[in-house]
DNA sequence: ACATCCTATGAATAACAATTCATATGAAAT
DNA sequence: ATTTCATATGAATTGTTATTCATAGGATGT
């Protein structure tokens, strides 16, 4: 099952785990265990998320020995995040955006 | 409860109903009943969605008699959608992105 | 004040996605 | 071929979000 709609694409940003993975990969590519360690989460949890992110081409993978190294598709993702940052700055902080 | 995180913001795009509302408002501002009719959905369903969209400043409202007219915050939303369109075009269509 | 139209809201339920846990797979080394 | 390390996967469960239904509230006209 591939990412087949805009909704599917956006779901990857609408979940804390997946969003944090994206944030971690902004700086450098990482293996599954590296991510799990950095985020202090279970490996399988990370793997499930990575699977969906990759299906939407938000991430790419390369095999390196036993490891699988995930990288962010920066072309798409960075500009989107920047736009949202700008939006939040403008509309949210001002009004103290708290739950 | 305001939109207080990137995840919250993205949740509005990750749901069919909310996403369709956004699409409908790309062209013109509409009242609740207009949207409900155009989308062939229940009024309360639309209202619940409008509420969340508005809390994240993705939409704005104005009162016009008995009606409440909702408009899209185009500054933020249009560019984001365009980026995702480009992404889907590039990575998805090519490979036949089906479920 | 009352009736009507339009919209919002709360609570219950239904639908869906995320997490967990156990286990399978795959690569490399011995 | 077997062991080890790294990751993936399936199924069950938990957690969250969406939808529905009934009703309340707000604006306008009479």
Short mmCIF file of C-alpha atoms (C1' of nucleotides) in Angstrom, two decimals:
data_model
loop_
_atom_site.label_atom_id
_atom_site.label_comp_id
_atom_site.label_asym_id
_atom_site.label_seq_id
_atom_site.Cartn_x
_atom_site.Cartn_y
_atom_site.Cartn_z
CA UNK A 1 0.00 0.00 0.00
CA UNK A 2 1.53 3.23 -1.24
CA UNK A 3 0.83 6.77 -0.26
CA UNK A 4 -2.12 7.44 -2.51
CA UNK A 5 -3.63 10.73 -1.47
CA UNK A 6 -2.84 14.07 0.04
CA UNK A 7 -4.42 12.92 3.26
CA UNK A 8 -2.06 9.97 3.44
CA UNK A 9 0.86 12.24 2.82
CA UNK A 10 -0.12 14.64 5.58
CA UNK A 11 -0.76 11.87 8.09
CA UNK A 12 2.98 11.47 8.34
CA UNK A 13 3.29 14.97 9.71
CA UNK A 14 0.26 14.71 11.95
CA UNK A 15 1.73 12.17 14.33
CA UNK A 16 4.32 12.89 17.00
CA UNK A 17 6.49 9.85 16.36
CA UNK A 18 6.68 10.35 12.63
CA UNK A 19 7.16 14.06 12.94
CA UNK A 20 10.04 13.59 15.39
CA UNK A 21 11.68 11.14 13.05
CA UNK A 22 11.52 13.78 10.34
CA UNK A 23 13.04 16.33 12.69
CA UNK A 24 15.89 14.02 13.60
CA UNK A 25 16.67 13.34 9.98
CA UNK A 26 16.86 17.03 9.12
CA UNK A 27 20.50 17.07 10.13
CA UNK A 28 21.82 13.69 9.09
CA UNK A 29 20.84 10.26 7.87
CA UNK A 30 20.40 7.68 10.61
CA UNK A 31 19.88 3.96 11.07
CA UNK A 32 16.83 2.50 12.77
CA UNK A 33 18.61 1.80 16.02
CA UNK A 34 20.21 5.22 16.05
CA UNK A 35 16.79 6.78 15.74
CA UNK A 36 15.31 4.52 18.38
CA UNK A 37 18.12 5.41 20.76
CA UNK A 38 17.97 9.12 20.03
CA UNK A 39 14.22 9.19 20.56
CA UNK A 40 14.26 6.71 23.40
CA UNK A 41 11.65 4.57 21.73
CA UNK A 42 11.21 0.95 20.86
CA UNK A 43 12.74 -0.27 17.65
CA UNK A 44 9.55 -1.75 16.27
CA UNK A 45 7.65 1.44 16.87
CA UNK A 46 10.23 3.31 14.87
CA UNK A 47 10.23 0.71 12.14
CA UNK A 48 6.49 0.88 11.69
CA UNK A 49 6.68 4.63 11.34
CA UNK A 50 9.64 4.49 8.99
CA UNK A 51 7.70 2.16 6.78
CA UNK A 52 4.90 4.64 6.26
CA UNK A 53 7.20 7.59 5.82
CA UNK A 54 9.12 5.72 3.17
CA UNK A 55 6.01 4.66 1.32
CA UNK A 56 5.15 8.31 0.85
CA UNK A 57 8.67 9.08 -0.33
CA UNK A 58 9.22 11.37 2.57
CA UNK A 59 12.19 9.21 3.44
CA UNK A 60 14.55 7.07 1.40
CA UNK A 61 16.54 4.04 2.57
CA UNK A 62 19.88 2.58 1.75
CA UNK A 63 21.31 -0.67 2.99
CA UNK A 64 24.69 -0.50 4.69
CA UNK A 65 25.75 -3.89 5.92
CA UNK A 66 23.18 -5.01 8.41
CA UNK A 67 21.88 -1.53 8.87
CA UNK A 68 19.28 0.42 6.97
CA UNK A 69 20.05 4.07 6.76
CA UNK A 70 17.15 6.46 6.39
CA UNK A 71 17.43 9.93 4.90
CA UNK A 72 14.98 12.76 4.63
CA UNK A 73 13.68 13.87 1.26
CA UNK A 74 14.72 17.43 1.93
CA UNK A 75 13.51 18.85 -1.37
CA UNK A 76 9.92 18.42 -0.36
CA UNK A 77 9.95 18.37 3.37
CA UNK A 78 12.09 21.33 4.37
CA UNK A 79 10.05 23.91 2.41
CA UNK A 80 6.79 22.56 3.80
CA UNK A 81 8.03 22.76 7.34
CA UNK A 82 9.29 26.27 6.75
CA UNK A 83 5.87 27.38 5.57
CA UNK A 84 4.22 25.92 8.62
CA UNK A 85 6.82 27.49 10.86
CA UNK A 86 5.99 30.85 9.36
CA UNK A 87 2.28 30.25 9.84
CA UNK A 88 2.65 29.22 13.45
CA UNK A 89 4.87 32.19 14.14
CA UNK A 90 2.37 34.57 12.65
CA UNK A 91 -0.89 33.18 13.94
CA UNK A 92 -0.03 31.07 16.89
CA UNK A 93 2.65 32.51 19.13
CA UNK A 94 1.01 35.89 19.15
CA UNK A 95 -2.13 34.49 20.70
CA UNK A 96 -0.36 32.04 22.95
CA UNK A 97 -1.30 28.81 21.30
CA UNK A 98 -1.91 26.44 24.18
CA UNK A 99 -4.24 23.52 24.59
CA UNK B 1 -8.07 24.54 22.89
CA UNK B 2 -5.96 26.15 20.20
CA UNK B 3 -3.76 24.62 17.58
CA UNK B 4 -0.62 24.23 19.61
CA UNK B 5 1.79 22.15 17.61
CA UNK B 6 2.85 21.28 14.13
CA UNK B 7 1.10 17.96 14.52
CA UNK B 8 -2.17 19.70 15.33
CA UNK B 9 -1.76 21.90 12.31
CA UNK B 10 -1.16 18.97 9.99
CA UNK B 11 -4.07 16.99 11.35
CA UNK B 12 -6.34 19.36 9.46
CA UNK B 13 -4.89 18.23 6.18
CA UNK B 14 -4.79 14.57 7.11
CA UNK B 15 -8.53 14.06 7.16
CA UNK B 16 -10.78 13.76 4.17
CA UNK B 17 -13.57 16.00 5.43
CA UNK B 18 -11.29 18.82 6.50
CA UNK B 19 -9.19 18.55 3.41
CA UNK B 20 -12.25 18.74 1.18
CA UNK B 21 -13.45 21.81 3.03
CA UNK B 22 -10.12 23.43 2.29
CA UNK B 23 -10.42 22.50 -1.36
CA UNK B 24 -13.88 23.97 -1.60
CA UNK B 25 -12.77 27.22 -0.06
CA UNK B 26 -9.88 27.61 -2.48
CA UNK B 27 -12.21 29.33 -4.93
CA UNK B 28 -14.58 31.33 -2.76
CA UNK B 29 -15.77 31.87 0.76
CA UNK B 30 -18.79 29.83 1.77
CA UNK B 31 -21.30 29.50 4.58
CA UNK B 32 -21.73 26.34 6.62
CA UNK B 33 -24.85 25.24 4.81
CA UNK B 34 -23.32 25.96 1.44
CA UNK B 35 -20.41 23.72 2.30
CA UNK B 36 -22.65 21.02 3.67
CA UNK B 37 -24.73 21.08 0.51
CA UNK B 38 -21.73 21.16 -1.82
CA UNK B 39 -20.14 18.25 -0.02
CA UNK B 40 -23.38 16.43 0.57
CA UNK B 41 -22.63 16.09 4.25
CA UNK B 42 -24.41 16.76 7.49
CA UNK B 43 -24.23 20.25 8.86
CA UNK B 44 -22.91 19.25 12.25
CA UNK B 45 -20.14 17.22 10.72
CA UNK B 46 -19.04 20.24 8.75
CA UNK B 47 -19.33 22.49 11.77
CA UNK B 48 -17.10 20.27 13.88
CA UNK B 49 -14.47 20.31 11.20
CA UNK B 50 -14.75 24.03 10.63
CA UNK B 51 -14.17 24.56 14.31
CA UNK B 52 -10.81 22.80 14.26
CA UNK B 53 -9.72 24.40 11.03
CA UNK B 54 -10.50 27.81 12.43
CA UNK B 55 -8.65 27.18 15.68
CA UNK B 56 -5.51 26.59 13.65
CA UNK B 57 -6.08 29.76 11.66
CA UNK B 58 -6.37 27.78 8.49
CA UNK B 59 -9.78 29.38 8.10
CA UNK B 60 -11.30 32.64 9.20
CA UNK B 61 -14.95 33.42 9.84
CA UNK B 62 -17.17 36.43 9.42
CA UNK B 63 -20.76 36.80 10.50
CA UNK B 64 -23.24 37.81 7.82
CA UNK B 65 -26.73 37.92 9.19
CA UNK B 66 -27.60 34.48 10.39
CA UNK B 67 -24.84 32.96 8.39
CA UNK B 68 -21.21 32.40 9.17
CA UNK B 69 -18.98 32.74 6.16
CA UNK B 70 -15.72 30.82 6.17
CA UNK B 71 -12.69 31.77 4.09
CA UNK B 72 -9.41 30.05 3.48
CA UNK B 73 -6.18 31.52 4.76
CA UNK B 74 -4.64 31.40 1.34
CA UNK B 75 -1.28 32.87 2.31
CA UNK B 76 -0.35 29.75 4.17
CA UNK B 77 -2.43 27.03 2.66
CA UNK B 78 -2.02 27.48 -1.08
CA UNK B 79 1.79 27.30 -1.04
CA UNK B 80 1.74 24.21 1.15
CA UNK B 81 -0.67 22.42 -1.13
CA UNK B 82 1.39 23.38 -4.15
CA UNK B 83 4.49 21.83 -2.62
CA UNK B 84 2.66 18.62 -1.89
CA UNK B 85 1.21 18.58 -5.38
CA UNK B 86 4.70 18.81 -6.77
CA UNK B 87 5.86 16.01 -4.53
CA UNK B 88 3.02 13.72 -5.44
CA UNK B 89 3.55 14.43 -9.11
CA UNK B 90 7.22 13.63 -8.86
CA UNK B 91 7.19 10.60 -6.61
CA UNK B 92 3.72 9.22 -6.78
CA UNK B 93 2.11 9.27 -10.18
CA UNK B 94 5.20 7.86 -11.79
CA UNK B 95 4.95 4.71 -9.73
CA UNK B 96 1.19 4.50 -9.82
CA UNK B 97 0.39 5.35 -6.26
CA UNK B 98 -2.48 3.07 -5.39
CA UNK B 99 -3.55 1.44 -2.19
"C1'" DA C 1 -41.87 37.89 22.96
"C1'" DC C 2 -42.18 34.33 19.53
"C1'" DA C 3 -41.04 31.86 15.38
"C1'" DT C 4 -37.68 30.74 12.00
"C1'" DC C 5 -33.36 29.97 10.08
"C1'" DC C 6 -28.52 29.00 10.60
"C1'" DT C 7 -24.88 27.29 13.15
"C1'" DA C 8 -22.51 25.34 17.27
"C1'" DT C 9 -21.91 22.00 20.88
"C1'" DG C 10 -21.89 17.87 24.02
"C1'" DA C 11 -22.04 13.17 24.61
"C1'" DA C 12 -22.13 8.53 22.79
"C1'" DT C 13 -20.56 5.66 19.38
"C1'" DA C 14 -18.07 4.19 15.53
"C1'" DA C 15 -14.01 4.19 12.82
"C1'" DC C 16 -9.24 4.36 12.50
"C1'" DA C 17 -4.43 4.75 13.59
"C1'" DA C 18 -0.68 3.91 16.85
"C1'" DT C 19 1.61 1.01 19.91
"C1'" DT C 20 3.08 -3.21 21.83
"C1'" DC C 21 4.74 -7.74 21.89
"C1'" DA C 22 6.30 -11.76 19.94
"C1'" DT C 23 8.51 -13.44 16.18
"C1'" DA C 24 10.35 -13.63 11.46
"C1'" DT C 25 13.65 -12.16 8.04
"C1'" DG C 26 18.08 -10.75 6.21
"C1'" DA C 27 22.99 -9.59 6.26
"C1'" DA C 28 27.45 -10.55 7.79
"C1'" DA C 29 30.89 -13.11 10.32
"C1'" DT C 30 32.77 -17.46 12.12
"C1'" DA D 1 25.54 -24.03 8.71
"C1'" DT D 2 25.08 -21.47 12.73
"C1'" DT D 3 25.23 -17.48 15.40
"C1'" DT D 4 24.73 -12.63 16.00
"C1'" DC D 5 23.16 -8.16 15.09
"C1'" DA D 6 19.82 -5.09 12.81
"C1'" DT D 7 15.48 -4.49 11.13
"C1'" DA D 8 10.77 -5.77 9.57
"C1'" DT D 9 6.24 -7.64 10.20
"C1'" DG D 10 1.70 -9.52 11.91
"C1'" DA D 11 -1.77 -9.62 15.19
"C1'" DA D 12 -3.82 -7.96 19.35
"C1'" DT D 13 -4.61 -4.17 22.00
"C1'" DT D 14 -4.82 0.44 23.21
"C1'" DG D 15 -5.55 5.15 22.21
"C1'" DT D 16 -7.34 8.91 19.36
"C1'" DT D 17 -10.08 11.13 16.19
"C1'" DA D 18 -14.29 11.38 13.45
"C1'" DT D 19 -19.06 10.95 13.08
"C1'" DT D 20 -23.65 10.94 14.54
"C1'" DC D 21 -27.61 12.42 16.95
"C1'" DA D 22 -30.07 15.33 19.75
"C1'" DT D 23 -30.29 19.76 21.31
"C1'" DA D 24 -28.86 24.42 22.43
"C1'" DG D 25 -27.68 29.18 21.11
"C1'" DG D 26 -27.67 33.34 18.29
"C1'" DA D 27 -29.49 36.42 14.70
"C1'" DT D 28 -33.34 38.24 12.24
"C1'" DG D 29 -38.09 39.29 11.23
"C1'" DT D 30 -42.93 39.62 12.80
#
